[in-house]
Short mmCIF file of N, CA and C in Angstrom, two decimals:
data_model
loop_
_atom_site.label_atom_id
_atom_site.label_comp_id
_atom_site.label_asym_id
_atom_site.label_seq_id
_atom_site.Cartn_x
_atom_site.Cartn_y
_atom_site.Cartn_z
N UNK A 1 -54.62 -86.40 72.50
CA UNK A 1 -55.75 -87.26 72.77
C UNK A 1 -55.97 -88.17 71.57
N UNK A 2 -56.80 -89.13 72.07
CA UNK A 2 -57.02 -90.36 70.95
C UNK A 2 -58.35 -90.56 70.83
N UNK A 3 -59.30 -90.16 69.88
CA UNK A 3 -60.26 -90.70 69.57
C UNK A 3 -60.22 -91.92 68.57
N UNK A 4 -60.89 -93.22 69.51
CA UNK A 4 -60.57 -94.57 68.73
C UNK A 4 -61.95 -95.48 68.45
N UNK A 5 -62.36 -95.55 66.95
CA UNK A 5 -63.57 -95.70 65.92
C UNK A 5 -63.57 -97.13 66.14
N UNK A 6 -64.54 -97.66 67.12
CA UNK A 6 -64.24 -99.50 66.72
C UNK A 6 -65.40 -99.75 66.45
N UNK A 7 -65.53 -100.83 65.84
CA UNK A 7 -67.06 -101.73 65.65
C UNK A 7 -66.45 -102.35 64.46
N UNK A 8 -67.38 -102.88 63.79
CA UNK A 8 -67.08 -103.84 62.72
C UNK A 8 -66.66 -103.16 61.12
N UNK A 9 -66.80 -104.31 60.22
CA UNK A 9 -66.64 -103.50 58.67
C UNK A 9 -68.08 -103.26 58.64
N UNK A 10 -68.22 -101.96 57.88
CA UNK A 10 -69.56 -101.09 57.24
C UNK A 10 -69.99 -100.75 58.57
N UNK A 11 -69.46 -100.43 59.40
CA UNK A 11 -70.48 -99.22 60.98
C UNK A 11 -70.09 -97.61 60.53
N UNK A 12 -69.27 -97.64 59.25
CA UNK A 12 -68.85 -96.46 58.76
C UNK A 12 -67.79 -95.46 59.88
N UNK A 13 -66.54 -96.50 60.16
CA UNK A 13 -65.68 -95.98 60.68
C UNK A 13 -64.85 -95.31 60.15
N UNK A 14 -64.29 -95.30 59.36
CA UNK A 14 -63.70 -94.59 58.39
C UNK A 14 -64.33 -93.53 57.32
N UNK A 15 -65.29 -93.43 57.35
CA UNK A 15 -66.12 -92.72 56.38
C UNK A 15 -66.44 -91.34 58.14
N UNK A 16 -66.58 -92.26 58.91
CA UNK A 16 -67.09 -90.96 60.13
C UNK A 16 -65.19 -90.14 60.78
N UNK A 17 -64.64 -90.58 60.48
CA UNK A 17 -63.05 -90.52 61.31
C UNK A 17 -62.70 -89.03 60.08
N UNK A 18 -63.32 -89.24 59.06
CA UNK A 18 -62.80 -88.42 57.96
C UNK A 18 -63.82 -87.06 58.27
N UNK A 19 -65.30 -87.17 58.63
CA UNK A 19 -66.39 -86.16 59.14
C UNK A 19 -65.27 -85.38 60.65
N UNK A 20 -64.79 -86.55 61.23
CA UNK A 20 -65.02 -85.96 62.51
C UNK A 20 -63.84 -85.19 62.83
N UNK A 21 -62.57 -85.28 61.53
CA UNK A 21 -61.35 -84.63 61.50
C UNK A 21 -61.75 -83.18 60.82
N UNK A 22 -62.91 -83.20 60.24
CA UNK A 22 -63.06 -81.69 59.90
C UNK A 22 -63.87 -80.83 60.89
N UNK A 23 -64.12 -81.22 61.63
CA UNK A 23 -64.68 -80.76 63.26
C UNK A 23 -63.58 -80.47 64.10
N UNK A 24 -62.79 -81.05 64.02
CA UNK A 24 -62.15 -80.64 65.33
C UNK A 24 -60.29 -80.02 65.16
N UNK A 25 -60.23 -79.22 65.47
CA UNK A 25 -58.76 -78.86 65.12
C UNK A 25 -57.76 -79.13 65.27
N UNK A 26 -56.51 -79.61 64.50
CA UNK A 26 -55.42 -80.24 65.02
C UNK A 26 -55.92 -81.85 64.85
N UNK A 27 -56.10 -82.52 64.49
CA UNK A 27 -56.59 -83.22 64.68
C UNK A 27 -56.53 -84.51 63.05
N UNK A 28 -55.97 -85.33 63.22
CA UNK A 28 -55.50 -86.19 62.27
C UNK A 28 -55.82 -87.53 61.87
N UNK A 29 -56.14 -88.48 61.38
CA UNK A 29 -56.17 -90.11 61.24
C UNK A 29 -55.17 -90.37 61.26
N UNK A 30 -55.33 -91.30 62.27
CA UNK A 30 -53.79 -92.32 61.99
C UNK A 30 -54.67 -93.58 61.82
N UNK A 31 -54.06 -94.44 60.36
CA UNK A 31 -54.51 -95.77 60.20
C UNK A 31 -53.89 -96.77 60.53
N UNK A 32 -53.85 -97.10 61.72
CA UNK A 32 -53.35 -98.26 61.76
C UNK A 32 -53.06 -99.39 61.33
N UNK A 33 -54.00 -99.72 59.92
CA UNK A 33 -53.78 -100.58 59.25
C UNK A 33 -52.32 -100.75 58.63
N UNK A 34 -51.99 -99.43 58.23
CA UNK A 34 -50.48 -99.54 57.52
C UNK A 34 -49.57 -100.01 58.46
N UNK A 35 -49.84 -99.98 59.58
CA UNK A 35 -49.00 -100.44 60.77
C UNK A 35 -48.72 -102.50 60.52
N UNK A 36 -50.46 -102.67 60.22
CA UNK A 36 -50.12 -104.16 59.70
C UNK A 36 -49.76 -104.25 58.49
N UNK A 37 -49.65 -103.26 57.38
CA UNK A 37 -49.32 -103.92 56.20
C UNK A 37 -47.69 -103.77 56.13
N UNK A 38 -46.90 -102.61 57.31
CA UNK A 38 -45.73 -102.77 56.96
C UNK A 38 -44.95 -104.27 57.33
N UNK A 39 -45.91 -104.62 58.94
CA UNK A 39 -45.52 -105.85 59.27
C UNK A 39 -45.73 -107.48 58.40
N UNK A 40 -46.16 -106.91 57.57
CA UNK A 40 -46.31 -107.98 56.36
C UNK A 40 -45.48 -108.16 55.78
N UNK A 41 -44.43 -106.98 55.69
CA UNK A 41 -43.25 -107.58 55.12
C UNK A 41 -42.05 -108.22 55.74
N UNK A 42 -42.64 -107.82 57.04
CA UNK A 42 -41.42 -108.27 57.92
C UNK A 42 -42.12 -109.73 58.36
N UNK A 43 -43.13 -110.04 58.24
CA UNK A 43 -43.89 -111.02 59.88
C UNK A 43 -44.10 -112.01 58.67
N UNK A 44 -44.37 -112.41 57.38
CA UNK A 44 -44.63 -113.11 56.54
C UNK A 44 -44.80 -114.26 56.92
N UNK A 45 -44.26 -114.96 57.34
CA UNK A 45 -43.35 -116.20 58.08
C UNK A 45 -44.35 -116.88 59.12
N UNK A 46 -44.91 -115.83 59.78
CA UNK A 46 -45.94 -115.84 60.68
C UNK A 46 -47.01 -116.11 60.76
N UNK A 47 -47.73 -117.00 59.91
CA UNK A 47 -49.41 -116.93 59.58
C UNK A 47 -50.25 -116.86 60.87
N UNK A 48 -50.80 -115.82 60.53
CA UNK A 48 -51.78 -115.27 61.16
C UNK A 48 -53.34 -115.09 60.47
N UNK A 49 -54.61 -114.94 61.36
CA UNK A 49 -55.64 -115.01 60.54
C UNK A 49 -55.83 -113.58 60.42
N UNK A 50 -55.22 -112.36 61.50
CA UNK A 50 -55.80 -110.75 61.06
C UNK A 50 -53.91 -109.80 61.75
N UNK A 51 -53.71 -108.97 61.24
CA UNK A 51 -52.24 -108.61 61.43
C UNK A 51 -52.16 -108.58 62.90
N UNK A 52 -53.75 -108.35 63.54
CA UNK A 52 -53.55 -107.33 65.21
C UNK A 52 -52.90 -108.66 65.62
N UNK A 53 -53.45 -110.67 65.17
CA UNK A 53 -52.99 -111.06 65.90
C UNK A 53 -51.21 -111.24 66.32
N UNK A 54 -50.45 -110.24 65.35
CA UNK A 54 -49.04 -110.16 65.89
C UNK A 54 -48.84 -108.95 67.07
N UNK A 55 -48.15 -109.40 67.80
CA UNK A 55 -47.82 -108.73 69.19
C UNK A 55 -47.69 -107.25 68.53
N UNK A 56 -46.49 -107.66 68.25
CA UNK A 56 -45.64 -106.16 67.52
C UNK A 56 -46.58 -105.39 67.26
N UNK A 57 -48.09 -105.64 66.40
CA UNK A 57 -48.65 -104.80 65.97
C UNK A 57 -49.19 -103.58 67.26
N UNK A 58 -49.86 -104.60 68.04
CA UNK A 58 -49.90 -103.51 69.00
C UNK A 58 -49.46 -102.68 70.17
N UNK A 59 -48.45 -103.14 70.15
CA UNK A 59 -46.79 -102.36 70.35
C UNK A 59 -46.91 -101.65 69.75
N UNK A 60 -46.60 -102.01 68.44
CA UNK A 60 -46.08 -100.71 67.41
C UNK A 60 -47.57 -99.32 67.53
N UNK A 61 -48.31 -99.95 67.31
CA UNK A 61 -49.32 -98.56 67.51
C UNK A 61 -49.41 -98.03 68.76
N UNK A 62 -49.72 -98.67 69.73
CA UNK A 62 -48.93 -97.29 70.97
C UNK A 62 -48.38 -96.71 70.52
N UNK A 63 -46.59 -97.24 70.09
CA UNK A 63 -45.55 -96.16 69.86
C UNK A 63 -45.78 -95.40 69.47
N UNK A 64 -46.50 -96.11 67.88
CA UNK A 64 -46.38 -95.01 66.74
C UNK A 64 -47.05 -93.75 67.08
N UNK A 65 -48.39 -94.23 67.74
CA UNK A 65 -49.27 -93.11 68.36
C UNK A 65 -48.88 -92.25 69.69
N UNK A 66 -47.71 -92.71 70.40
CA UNK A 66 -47.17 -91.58 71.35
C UNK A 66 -45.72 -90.68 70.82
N UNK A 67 -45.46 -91.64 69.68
CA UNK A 67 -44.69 -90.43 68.60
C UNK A 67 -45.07 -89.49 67.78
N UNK A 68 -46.41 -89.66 67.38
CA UNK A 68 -46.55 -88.65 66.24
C UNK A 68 -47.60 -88.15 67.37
N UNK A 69 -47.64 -88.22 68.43
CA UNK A 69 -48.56 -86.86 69.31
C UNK A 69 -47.89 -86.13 69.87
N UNK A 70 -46.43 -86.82 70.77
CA UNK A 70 -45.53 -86.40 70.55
C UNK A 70 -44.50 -85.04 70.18
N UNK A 71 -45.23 -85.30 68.61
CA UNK A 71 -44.50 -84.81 66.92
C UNK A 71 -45.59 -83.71 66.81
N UNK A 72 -46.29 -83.66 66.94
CA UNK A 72 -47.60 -82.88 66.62
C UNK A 72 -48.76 -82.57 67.41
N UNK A 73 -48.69 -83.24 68.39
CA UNK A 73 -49.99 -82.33 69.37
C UNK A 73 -51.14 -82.81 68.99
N UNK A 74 -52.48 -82.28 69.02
CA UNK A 74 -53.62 -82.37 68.69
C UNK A 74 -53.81 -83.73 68.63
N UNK A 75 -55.05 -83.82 68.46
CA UNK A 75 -56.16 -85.32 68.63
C UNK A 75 -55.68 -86.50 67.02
N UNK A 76 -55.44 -87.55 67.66
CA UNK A 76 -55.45 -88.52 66.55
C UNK A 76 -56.79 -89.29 66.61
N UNK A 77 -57.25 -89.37 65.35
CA UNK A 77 -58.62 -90.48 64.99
C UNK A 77 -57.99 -91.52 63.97
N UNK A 78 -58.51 -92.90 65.10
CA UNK A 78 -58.26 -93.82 64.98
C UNK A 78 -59.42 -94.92 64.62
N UNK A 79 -59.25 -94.87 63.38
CA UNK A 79 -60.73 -96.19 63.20
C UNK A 79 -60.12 -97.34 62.85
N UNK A 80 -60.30 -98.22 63.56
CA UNK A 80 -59.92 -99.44 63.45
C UNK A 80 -60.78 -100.41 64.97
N UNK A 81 -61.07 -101.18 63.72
CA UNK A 81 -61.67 -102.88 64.98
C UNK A 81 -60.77 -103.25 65.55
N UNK A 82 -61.49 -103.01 66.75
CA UNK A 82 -60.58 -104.59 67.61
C UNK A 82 -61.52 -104.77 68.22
N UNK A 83 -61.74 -106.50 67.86
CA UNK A 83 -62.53 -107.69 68.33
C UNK A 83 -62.18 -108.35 69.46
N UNK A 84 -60.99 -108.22 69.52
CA UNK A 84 -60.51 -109.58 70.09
C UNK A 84 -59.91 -108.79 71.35
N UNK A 85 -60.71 -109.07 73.13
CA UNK A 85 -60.91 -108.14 74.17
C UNK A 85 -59.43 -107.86 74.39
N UNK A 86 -58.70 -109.26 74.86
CA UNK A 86 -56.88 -108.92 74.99
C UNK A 86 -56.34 -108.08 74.24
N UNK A 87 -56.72 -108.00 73.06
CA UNK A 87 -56.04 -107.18 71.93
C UNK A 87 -56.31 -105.09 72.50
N UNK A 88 -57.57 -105.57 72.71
CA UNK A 88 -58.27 -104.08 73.38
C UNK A 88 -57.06 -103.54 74.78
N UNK A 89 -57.16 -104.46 75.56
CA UNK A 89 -56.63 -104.55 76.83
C UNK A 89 -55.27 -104.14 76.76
N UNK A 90 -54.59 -104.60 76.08
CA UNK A 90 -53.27 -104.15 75.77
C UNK A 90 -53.16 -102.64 75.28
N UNK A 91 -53.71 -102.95 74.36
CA UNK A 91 -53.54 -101.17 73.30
C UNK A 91 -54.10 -100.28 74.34
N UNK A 92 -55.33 -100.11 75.16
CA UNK A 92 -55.48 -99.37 76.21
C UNK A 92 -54.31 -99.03 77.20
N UNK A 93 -53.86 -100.59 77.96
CA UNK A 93 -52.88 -100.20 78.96
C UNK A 93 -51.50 -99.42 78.28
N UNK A 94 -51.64 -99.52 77.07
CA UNK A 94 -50.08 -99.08 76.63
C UNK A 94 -50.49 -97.79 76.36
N UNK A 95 -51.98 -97.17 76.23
CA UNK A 95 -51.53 -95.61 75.37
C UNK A 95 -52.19 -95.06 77.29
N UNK A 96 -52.55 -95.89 78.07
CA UNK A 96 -52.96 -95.45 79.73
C UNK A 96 -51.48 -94.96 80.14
N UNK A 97 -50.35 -95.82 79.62
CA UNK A 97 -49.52 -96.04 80.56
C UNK A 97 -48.69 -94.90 79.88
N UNK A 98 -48.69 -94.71 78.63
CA UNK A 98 -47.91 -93.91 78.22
C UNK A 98 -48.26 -92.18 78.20
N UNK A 99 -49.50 -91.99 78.95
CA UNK A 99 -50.34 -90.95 79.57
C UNK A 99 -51.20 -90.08 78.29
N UNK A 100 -51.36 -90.88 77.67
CA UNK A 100 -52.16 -90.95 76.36
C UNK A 100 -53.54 -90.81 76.50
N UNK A 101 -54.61 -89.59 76.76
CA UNK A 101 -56.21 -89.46 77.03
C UNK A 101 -56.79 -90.28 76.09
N UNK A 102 -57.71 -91.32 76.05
CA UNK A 102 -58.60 -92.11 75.37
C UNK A 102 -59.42 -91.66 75.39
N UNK A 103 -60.45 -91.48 74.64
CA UNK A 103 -61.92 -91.53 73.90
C UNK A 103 -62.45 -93.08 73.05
N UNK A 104 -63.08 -93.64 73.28
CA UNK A 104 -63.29 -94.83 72.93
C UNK A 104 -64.67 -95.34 72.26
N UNK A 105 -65.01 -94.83 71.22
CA UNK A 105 -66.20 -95.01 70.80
C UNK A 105 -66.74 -96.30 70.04
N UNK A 106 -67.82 -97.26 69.69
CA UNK A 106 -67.87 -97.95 69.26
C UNK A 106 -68.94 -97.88 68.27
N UNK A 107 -68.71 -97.74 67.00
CA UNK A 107 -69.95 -97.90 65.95
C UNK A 107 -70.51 -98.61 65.38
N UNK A 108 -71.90 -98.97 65.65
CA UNK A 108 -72.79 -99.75 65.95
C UNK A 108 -73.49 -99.66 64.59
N UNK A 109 -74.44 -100.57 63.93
CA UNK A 109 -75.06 -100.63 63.20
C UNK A 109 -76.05 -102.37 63.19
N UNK A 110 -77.24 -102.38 62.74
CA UNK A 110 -78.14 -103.57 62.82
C UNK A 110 -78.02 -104.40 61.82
N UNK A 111 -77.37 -105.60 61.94
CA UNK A 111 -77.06 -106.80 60.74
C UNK A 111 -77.61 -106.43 59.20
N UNK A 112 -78.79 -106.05 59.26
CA UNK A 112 -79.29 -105.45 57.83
C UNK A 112 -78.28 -104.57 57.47
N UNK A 113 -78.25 -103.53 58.08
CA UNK A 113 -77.59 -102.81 57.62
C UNK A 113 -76.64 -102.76 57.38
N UNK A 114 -75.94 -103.81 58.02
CA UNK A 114 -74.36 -104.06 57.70
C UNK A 114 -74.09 -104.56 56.61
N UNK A 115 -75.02 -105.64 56.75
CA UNK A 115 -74.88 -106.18 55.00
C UNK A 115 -74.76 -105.64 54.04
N UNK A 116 -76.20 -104.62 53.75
CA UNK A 116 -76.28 -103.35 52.92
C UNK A 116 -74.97 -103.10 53.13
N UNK A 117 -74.56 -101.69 53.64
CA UNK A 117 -73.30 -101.45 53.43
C UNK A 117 -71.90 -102.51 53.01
N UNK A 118 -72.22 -103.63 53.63
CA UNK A 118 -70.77 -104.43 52.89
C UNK A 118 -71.18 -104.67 51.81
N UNK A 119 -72.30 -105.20 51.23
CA UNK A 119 -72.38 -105.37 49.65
C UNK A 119 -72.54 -104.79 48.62
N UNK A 120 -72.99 -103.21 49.29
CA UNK A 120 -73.05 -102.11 48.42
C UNK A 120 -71.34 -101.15 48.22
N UNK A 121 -71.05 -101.90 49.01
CA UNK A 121 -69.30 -101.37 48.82
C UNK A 121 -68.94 -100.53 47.89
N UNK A 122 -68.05 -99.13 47.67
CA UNK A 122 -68.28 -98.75 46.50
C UNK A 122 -66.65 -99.58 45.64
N UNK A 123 -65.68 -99.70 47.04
CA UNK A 123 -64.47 -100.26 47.04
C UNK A 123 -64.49 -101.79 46.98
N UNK A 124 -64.77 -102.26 48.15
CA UNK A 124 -64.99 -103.72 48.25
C UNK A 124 -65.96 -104.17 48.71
N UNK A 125 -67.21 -104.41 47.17
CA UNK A 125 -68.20 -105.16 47.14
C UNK A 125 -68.07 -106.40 47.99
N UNK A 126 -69.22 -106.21 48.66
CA UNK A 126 -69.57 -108.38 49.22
C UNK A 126 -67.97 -108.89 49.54
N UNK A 127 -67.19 -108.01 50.36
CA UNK A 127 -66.35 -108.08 50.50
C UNK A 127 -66.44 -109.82 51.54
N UNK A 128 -65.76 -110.56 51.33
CA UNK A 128 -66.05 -112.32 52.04
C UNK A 128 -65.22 -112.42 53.60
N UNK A 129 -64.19 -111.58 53.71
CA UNK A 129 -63.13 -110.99 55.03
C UNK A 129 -64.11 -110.25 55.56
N UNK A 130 -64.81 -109.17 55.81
CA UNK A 130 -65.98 -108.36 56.07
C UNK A 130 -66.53 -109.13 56.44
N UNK A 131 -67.92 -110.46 55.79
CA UNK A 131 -68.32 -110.89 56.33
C UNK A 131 -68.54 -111.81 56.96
N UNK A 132 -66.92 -112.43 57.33
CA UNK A 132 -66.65 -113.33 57.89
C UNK A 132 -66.31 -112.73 59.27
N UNK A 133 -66.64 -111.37 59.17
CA UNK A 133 -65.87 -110.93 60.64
C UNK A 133 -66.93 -110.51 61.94
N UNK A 134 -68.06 -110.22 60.94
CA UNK A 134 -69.54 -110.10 61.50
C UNK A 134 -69.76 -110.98 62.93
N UNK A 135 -69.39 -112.36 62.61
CA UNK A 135 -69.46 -113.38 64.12
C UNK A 135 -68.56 -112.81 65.02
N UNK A 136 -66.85 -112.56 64.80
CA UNK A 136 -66.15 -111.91 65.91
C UNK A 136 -66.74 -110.66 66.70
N UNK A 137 -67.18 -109.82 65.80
CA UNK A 137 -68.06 -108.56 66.23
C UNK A 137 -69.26 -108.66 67.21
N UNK A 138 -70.16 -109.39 67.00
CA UNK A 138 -71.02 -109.92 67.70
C UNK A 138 -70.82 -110.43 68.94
N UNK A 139 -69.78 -111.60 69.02
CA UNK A 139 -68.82 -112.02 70.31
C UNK A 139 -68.22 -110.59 70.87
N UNK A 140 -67.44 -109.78 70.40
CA UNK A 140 -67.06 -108.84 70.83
C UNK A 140 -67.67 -107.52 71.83
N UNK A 141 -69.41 -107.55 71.24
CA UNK A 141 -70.65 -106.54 71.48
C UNK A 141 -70.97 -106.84 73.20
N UNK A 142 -70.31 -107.44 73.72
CA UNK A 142 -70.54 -107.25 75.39
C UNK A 142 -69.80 -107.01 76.05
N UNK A 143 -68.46 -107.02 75.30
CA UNK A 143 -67.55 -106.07 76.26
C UNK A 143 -66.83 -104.29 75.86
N UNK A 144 -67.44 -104.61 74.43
CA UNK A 144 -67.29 -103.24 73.86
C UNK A 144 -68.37 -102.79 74.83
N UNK A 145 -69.65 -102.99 75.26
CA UNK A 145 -70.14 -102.56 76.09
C UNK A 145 -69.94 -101.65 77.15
N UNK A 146 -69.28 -102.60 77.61
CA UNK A 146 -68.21 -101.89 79.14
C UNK A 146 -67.34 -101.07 79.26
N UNK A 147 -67.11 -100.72 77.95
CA UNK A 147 -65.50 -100.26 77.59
C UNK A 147 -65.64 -98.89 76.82
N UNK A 148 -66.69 -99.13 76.52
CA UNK A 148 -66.77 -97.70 75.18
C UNK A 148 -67.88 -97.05 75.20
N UNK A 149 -68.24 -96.06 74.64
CA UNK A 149 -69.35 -95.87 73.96
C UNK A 149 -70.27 -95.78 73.23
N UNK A 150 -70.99 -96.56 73.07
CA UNK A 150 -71.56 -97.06 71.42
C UNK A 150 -72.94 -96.06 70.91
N UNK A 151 -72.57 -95.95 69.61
CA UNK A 151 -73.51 -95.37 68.86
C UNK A 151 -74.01 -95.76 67.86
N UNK A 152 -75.07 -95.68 68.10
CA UNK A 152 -76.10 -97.17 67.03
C UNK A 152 -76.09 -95.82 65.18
N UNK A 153 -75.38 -96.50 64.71
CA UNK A 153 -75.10 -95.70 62.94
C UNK A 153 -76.06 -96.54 62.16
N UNK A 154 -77.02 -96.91 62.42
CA UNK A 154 -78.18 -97.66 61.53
C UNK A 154 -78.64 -96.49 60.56
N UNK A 155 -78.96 -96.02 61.52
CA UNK A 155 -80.24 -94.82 60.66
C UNK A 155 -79.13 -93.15 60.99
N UNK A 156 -78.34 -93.21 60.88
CA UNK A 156 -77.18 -92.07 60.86
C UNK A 156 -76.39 -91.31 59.55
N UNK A 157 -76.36 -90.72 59.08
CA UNK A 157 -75.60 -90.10 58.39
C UNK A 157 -74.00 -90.20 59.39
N UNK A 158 -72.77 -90.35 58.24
CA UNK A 158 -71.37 -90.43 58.98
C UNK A 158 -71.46 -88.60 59.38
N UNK A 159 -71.68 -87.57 59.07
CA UNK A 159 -71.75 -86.13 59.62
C UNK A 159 -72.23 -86.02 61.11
N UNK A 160 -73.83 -86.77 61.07
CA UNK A 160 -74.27 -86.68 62.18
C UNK A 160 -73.90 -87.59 63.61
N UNK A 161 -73.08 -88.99 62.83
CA UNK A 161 -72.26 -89.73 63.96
C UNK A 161 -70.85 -89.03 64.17
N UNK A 162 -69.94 -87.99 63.72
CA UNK A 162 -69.14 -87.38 63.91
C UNK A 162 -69.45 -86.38 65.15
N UNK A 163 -70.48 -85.52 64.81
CA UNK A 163 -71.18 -84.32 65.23
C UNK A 163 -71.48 -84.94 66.73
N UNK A 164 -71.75 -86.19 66.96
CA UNK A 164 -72.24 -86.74 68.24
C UNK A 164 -70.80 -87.12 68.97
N UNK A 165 -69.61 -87.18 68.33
CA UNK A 165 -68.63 -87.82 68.95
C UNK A 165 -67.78 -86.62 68.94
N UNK A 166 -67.97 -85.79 68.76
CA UNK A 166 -66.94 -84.62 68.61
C UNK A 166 -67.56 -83.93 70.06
N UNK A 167 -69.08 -83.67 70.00
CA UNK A 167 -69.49 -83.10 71.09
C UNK A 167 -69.71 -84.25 72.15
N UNK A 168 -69.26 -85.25 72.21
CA UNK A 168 -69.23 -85.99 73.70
C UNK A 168 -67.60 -86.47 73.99
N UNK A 169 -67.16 -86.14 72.98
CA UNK A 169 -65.30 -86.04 73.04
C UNK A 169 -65.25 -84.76 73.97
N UNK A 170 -65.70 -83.83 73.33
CA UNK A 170 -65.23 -82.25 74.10
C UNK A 170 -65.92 -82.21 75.59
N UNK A 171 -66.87 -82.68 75.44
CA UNK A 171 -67.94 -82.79 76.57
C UNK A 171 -66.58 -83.65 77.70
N UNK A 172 -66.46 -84.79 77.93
CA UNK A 172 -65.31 -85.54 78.08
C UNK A 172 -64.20 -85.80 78.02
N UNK A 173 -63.81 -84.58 77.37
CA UNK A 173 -62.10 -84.74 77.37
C UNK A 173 -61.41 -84.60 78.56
N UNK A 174 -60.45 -85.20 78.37
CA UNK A 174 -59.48 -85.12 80.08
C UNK A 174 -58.39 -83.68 79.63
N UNK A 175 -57.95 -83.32 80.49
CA UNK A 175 -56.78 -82.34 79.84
C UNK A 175 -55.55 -83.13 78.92
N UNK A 176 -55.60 -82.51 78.05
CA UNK A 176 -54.22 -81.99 76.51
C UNK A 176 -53.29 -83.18 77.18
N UNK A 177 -52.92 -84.23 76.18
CA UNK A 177 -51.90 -85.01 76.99
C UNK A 177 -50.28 -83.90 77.03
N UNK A 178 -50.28 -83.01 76.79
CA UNK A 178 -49.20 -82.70 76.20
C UNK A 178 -48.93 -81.37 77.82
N UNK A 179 -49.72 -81.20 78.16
CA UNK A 179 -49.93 -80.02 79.50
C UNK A 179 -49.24 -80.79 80.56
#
């Protein structure tokens, strides 16, 4: 199974993906990001404004993600944005098609707070990519709608947004892709 962390920078996707792997057993991050930074060495050539917009990328994460479940069983957590709905649409039909159970959560947080968190960064302060991405996110917030489940992380501890997605994962799980 795939539990997959979307919303913007600072909804504390990655800070909750790390809570919610010590909840549940078997159970791993896969970052997809390295997926775009390997294609950086290959795609160079390519200017693009974010890696997802290369095909390959989300190709390659299906794969990668029906190989190492594959390889290992148990639940992958996946935090990573995607803004951009086609981009969604694809990576769905490919881990649907490849009989891959989705969980699809979206973490939510109120412009204040986002800020706060992007400028309080402990890594990347006032990060300027971050908050240039805030408008895509926003565009994005009506069909993440339809698609996911969102949980407003304003006033949340990352423990207690784990604790909510672990028990509406289990609550919701389809059977073991692997059965």
């Amino acid at each position: 199974m795939i539990i997959w962390l979307n919303g913007t920078f600072g909804a504390g996707k990655t800070t909750t993906a790390q809570e919610l792997i010590a909840l549940l057993p078997d159970s791993r991050v896969f970052d997809t990001e390295e997926v775009g930074i390997m294609l950086r060495h290959v795609l160079s050539s390519e200017k693009v404004r974010d890696f997802q917009d290369w095909q390959p990328w989300r190709g390659l994460v299906v794969a990668a993600a029906a190989q190492i479940l594959d390889y290992v069983g148990g639940t992958l957590v996946i935090p990573q944005s995607v803004l951009v709905q086609q981009y969604w649409q694809e990576i769905h039909e490919g881990l649907s098609s490849a009989g891959i159970p989705l969980q699809h959560f979206v973490l939510h947080a109120e412009r204040d707070e986002l800020l706060r968190r992007i400028e309080s960064d402990p890594i990347m302060p006032n990060s300027s990519w971050r908050l240039a991405h805030l408008e895509d996110y926003d565009a994005a917030r009506s069909w993440h709608r339809r698609v996911a489940r969102v949980i407003d992380t304003t006033d949340l501890r990352p423990q207690e947004v784990a604790m909510r997605i672990a028990t509406d994962a289990a609550r919701t799980s389809p059977p073991s892709w692997n059965d």
